[in-house]
Backbone as numpy.savetxt, mean C-alpha at the origin, in Angstrom:
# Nx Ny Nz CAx CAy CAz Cx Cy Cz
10.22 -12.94 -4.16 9.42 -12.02 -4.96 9.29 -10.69 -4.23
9.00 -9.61 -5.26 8.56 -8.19 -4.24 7.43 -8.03 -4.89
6.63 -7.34 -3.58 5.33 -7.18 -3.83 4.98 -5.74 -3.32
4.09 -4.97 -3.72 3.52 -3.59 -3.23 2.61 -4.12 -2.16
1.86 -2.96 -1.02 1.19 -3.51 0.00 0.43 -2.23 0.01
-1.13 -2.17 -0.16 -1.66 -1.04 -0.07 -2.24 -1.04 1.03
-3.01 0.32 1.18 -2.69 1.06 2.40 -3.81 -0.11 3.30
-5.07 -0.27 2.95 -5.84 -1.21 3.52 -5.14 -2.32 3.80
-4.57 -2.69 3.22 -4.07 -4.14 3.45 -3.43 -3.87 5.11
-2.41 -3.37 4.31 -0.81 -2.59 5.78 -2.09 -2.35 7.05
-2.78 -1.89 6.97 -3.50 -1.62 8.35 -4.53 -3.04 8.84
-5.09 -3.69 7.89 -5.55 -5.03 8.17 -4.39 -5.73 8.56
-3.45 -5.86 8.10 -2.46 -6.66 8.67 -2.00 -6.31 9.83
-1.75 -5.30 10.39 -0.59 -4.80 11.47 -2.32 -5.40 12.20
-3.05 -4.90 12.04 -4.18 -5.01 13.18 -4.63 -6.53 13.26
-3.93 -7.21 12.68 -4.33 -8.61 12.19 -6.41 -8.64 12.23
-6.41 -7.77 11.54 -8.32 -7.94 10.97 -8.34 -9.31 10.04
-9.54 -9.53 10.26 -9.69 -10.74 9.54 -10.27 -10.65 8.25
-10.68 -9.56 7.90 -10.62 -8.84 6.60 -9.52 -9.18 5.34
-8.26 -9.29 6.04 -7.36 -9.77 5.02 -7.24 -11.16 4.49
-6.88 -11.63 3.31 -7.29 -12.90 2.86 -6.23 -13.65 3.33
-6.26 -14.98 3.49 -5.01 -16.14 3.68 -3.82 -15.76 3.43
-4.18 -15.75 1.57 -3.44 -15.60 0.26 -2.27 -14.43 1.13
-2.86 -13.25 1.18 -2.50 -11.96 1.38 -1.66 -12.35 2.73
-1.50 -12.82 3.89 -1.01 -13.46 4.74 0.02 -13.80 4.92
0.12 -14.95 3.92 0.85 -15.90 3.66 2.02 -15.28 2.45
2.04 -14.22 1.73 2.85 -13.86 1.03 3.96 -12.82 1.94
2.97 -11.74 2.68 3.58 -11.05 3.52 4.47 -11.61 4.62
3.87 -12.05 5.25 4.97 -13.33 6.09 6.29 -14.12 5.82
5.87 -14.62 4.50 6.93 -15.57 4.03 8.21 -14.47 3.67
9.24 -14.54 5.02 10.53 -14.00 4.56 11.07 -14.11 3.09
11.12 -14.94 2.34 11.18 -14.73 0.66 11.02 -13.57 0.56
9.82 -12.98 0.79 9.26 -11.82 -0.23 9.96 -10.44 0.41
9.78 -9.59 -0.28 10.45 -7.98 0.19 8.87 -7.58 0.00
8.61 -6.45 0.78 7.06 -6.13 1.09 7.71 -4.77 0.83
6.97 -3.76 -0.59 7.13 -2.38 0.02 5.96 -1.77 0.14
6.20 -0.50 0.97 5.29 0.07 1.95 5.35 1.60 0.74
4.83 1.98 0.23 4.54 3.36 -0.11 4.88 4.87 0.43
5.47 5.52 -0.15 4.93 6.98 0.54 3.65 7.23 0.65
3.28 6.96 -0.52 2.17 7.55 -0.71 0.52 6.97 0.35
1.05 5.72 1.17 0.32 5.53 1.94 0.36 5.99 3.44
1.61 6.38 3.75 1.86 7.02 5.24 1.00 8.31 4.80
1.20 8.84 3.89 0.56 10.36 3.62 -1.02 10.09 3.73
-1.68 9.07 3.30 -2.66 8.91 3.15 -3.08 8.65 4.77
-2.09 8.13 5.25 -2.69 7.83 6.76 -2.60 8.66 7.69
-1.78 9.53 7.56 -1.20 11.28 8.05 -2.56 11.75 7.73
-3.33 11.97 6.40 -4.60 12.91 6.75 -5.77 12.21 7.37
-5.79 10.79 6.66 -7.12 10.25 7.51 -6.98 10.24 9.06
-5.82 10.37 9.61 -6.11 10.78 11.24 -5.64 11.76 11.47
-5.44 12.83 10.91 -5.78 14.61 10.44 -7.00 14.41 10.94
-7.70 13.95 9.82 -9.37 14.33 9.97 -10.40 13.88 10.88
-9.22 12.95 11.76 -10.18 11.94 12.82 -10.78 10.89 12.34
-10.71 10.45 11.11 -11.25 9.10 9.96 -10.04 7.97 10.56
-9.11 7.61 11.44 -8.52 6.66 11.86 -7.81 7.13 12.97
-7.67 6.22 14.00 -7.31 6.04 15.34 -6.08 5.30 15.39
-5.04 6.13 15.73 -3.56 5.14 15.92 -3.09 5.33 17.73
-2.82 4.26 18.24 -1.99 4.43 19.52 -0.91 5.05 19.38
-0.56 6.37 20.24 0.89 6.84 20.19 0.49 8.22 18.63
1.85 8.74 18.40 2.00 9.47 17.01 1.99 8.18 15.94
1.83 8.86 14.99 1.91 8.21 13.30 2.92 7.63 12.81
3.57 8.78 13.31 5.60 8.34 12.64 6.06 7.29 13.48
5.71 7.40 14.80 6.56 6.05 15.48 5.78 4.68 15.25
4.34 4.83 15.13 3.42 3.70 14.50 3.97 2.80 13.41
4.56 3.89 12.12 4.36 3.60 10.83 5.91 2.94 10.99
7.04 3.71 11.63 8.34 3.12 11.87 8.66 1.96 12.39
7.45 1.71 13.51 7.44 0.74 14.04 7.34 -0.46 14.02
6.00 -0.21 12.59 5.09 -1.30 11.69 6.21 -1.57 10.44
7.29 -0.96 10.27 7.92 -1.35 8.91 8.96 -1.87 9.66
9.95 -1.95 10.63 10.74 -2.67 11.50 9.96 -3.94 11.88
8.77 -4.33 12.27 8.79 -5.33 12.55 8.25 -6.07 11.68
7.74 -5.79 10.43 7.24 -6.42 9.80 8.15 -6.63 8.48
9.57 -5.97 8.43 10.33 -5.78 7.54 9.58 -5.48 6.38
8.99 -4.75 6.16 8.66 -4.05 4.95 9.31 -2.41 4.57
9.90 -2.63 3.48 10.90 -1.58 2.81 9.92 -0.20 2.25
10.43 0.67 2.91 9.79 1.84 1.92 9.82 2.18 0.89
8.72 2.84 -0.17 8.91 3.00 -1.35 8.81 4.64 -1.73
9.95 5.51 -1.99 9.75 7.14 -2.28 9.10 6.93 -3.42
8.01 8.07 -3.05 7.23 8.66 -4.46 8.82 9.55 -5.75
8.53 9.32 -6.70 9.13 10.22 -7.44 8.48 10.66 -8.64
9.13 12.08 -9.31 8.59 12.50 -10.24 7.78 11.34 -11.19
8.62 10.47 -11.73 8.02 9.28 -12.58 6.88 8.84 -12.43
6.96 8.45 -11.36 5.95 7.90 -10.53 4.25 8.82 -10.67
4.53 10.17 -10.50 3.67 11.50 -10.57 3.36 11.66 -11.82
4.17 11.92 -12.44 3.57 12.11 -13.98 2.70 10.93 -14.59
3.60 9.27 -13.90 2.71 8.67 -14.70 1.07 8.54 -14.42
0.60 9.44 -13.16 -0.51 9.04 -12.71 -1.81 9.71 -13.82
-1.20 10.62 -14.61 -1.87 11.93 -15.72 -2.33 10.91 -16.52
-1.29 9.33 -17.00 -1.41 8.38 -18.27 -2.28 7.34 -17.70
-3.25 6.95 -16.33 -3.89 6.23 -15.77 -5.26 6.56 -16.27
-6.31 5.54 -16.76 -7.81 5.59 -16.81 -8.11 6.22 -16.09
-9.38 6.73 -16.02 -9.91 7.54 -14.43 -10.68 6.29 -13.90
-10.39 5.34 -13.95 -11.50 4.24 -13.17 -11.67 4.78 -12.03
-10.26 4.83 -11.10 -9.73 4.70 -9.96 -9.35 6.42 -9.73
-10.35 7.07 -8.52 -10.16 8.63 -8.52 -9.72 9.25 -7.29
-8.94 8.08 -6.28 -8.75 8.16 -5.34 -7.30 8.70 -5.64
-7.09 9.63 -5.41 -5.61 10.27 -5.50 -3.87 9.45 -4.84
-3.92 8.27 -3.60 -3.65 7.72 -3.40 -3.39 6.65 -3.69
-4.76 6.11 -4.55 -4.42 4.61 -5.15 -4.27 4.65 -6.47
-4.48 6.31 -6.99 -3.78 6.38 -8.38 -1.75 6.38 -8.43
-1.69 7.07 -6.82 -0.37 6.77 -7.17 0.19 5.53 -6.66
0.03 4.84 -6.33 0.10 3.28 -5.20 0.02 2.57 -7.12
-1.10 2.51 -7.72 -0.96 2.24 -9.00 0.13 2.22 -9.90
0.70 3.56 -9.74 1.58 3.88 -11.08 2.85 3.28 -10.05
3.11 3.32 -9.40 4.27 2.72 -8.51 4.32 1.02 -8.75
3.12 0.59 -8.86 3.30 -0.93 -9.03 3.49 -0.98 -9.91
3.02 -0.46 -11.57 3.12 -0.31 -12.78 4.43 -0.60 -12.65
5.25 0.79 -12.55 6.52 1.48 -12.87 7.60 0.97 -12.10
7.01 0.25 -11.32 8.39 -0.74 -10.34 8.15 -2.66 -10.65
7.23 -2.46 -11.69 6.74 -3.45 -11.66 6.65 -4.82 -10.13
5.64 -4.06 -9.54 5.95 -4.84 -8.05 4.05 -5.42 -8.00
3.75 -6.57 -8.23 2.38 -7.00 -8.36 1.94 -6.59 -6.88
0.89 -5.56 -6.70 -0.16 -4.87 -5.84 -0.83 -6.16 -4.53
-0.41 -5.92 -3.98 -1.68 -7.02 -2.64 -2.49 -5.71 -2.67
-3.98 -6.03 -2.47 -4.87 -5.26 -2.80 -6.30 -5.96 -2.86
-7.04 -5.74 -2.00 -8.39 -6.31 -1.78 -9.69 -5.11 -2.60
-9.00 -4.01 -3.60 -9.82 -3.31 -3.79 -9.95 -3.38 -5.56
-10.82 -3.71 -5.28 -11.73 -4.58 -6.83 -11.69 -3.29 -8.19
-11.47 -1.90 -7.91 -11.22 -0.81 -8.92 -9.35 -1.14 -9.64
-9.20 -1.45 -8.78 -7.43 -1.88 -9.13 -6.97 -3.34 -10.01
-8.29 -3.88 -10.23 -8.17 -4.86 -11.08 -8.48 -4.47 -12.58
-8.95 -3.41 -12.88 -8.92 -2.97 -13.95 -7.79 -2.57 -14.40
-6.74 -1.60 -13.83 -5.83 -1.89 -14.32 -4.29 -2.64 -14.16
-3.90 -1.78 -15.67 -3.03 -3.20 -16.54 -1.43 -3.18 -15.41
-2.10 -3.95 -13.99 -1.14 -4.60 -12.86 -1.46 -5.58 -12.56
-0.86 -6.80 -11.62 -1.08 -7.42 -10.99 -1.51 -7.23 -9.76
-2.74 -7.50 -9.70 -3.12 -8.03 -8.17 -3.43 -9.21 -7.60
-2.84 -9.17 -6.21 -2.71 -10.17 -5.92 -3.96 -10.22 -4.05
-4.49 -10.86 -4.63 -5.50 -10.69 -2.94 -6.47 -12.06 -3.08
């Protein structure tokens, strides 16, 4: 199966927090699955330690390179599609990031790991 991995998750996991569920664990792990990793979440993690809101050992880029080599998780490019469809999304969800992390699971149809309860409203799979 392929599955999307949002940005909370990807950082509970690499940090192995115990925050993340079994479920969520046990899918990522299991070689079966293809795990993709977002643009749109490196960007998100590029400003939150911009702003000093997260602490990484080392730079970002060799972190984030580092964390998708060993964890084999595939990157996912943002594209136009992807952008426009975020205009056709409810406003439940006003986080600019997890509107596009959204339309990417939509539009790639890739069911969301996702511990964040606004993303169950919409019409995706989550899986947490």
């Amino acid at each position: 199966m392929k599955y999307l991995i949002d940005t909370h998750v990807f950082l509970w996991f690499v940090s192995e927090d115990n925050k993340i569920s079994s479920k969520a664990i046990s899918l990522i792990k299991d070689s079966k699955n293809k795990i993709f990793f977002s643009a749109a979440s490196a960007w998100e993690l590029a400003i939150k330690t911009k702003l000093n809101r997260l602490k990484i050992k080392g730079d970002l880029e060799s972190f984030i390179i580092e964390q998708l080599s060993i964890n084999r998780f595939v990157p996912l490019s943002i594209t136009i599609s992807h952008c426009l469809y975020t205009e056709q999304l409810p406003r439940i969800h006003k986080d600019p990031f997890d509107r596009m992390i959204i339309a990417q699971s939509i539009l790639e149809d890739l069911p969301l790991i996702s511990a964040d309860r606004k993303i169950r409203k919409y019409k995706t799979t989550v899986i947490w």
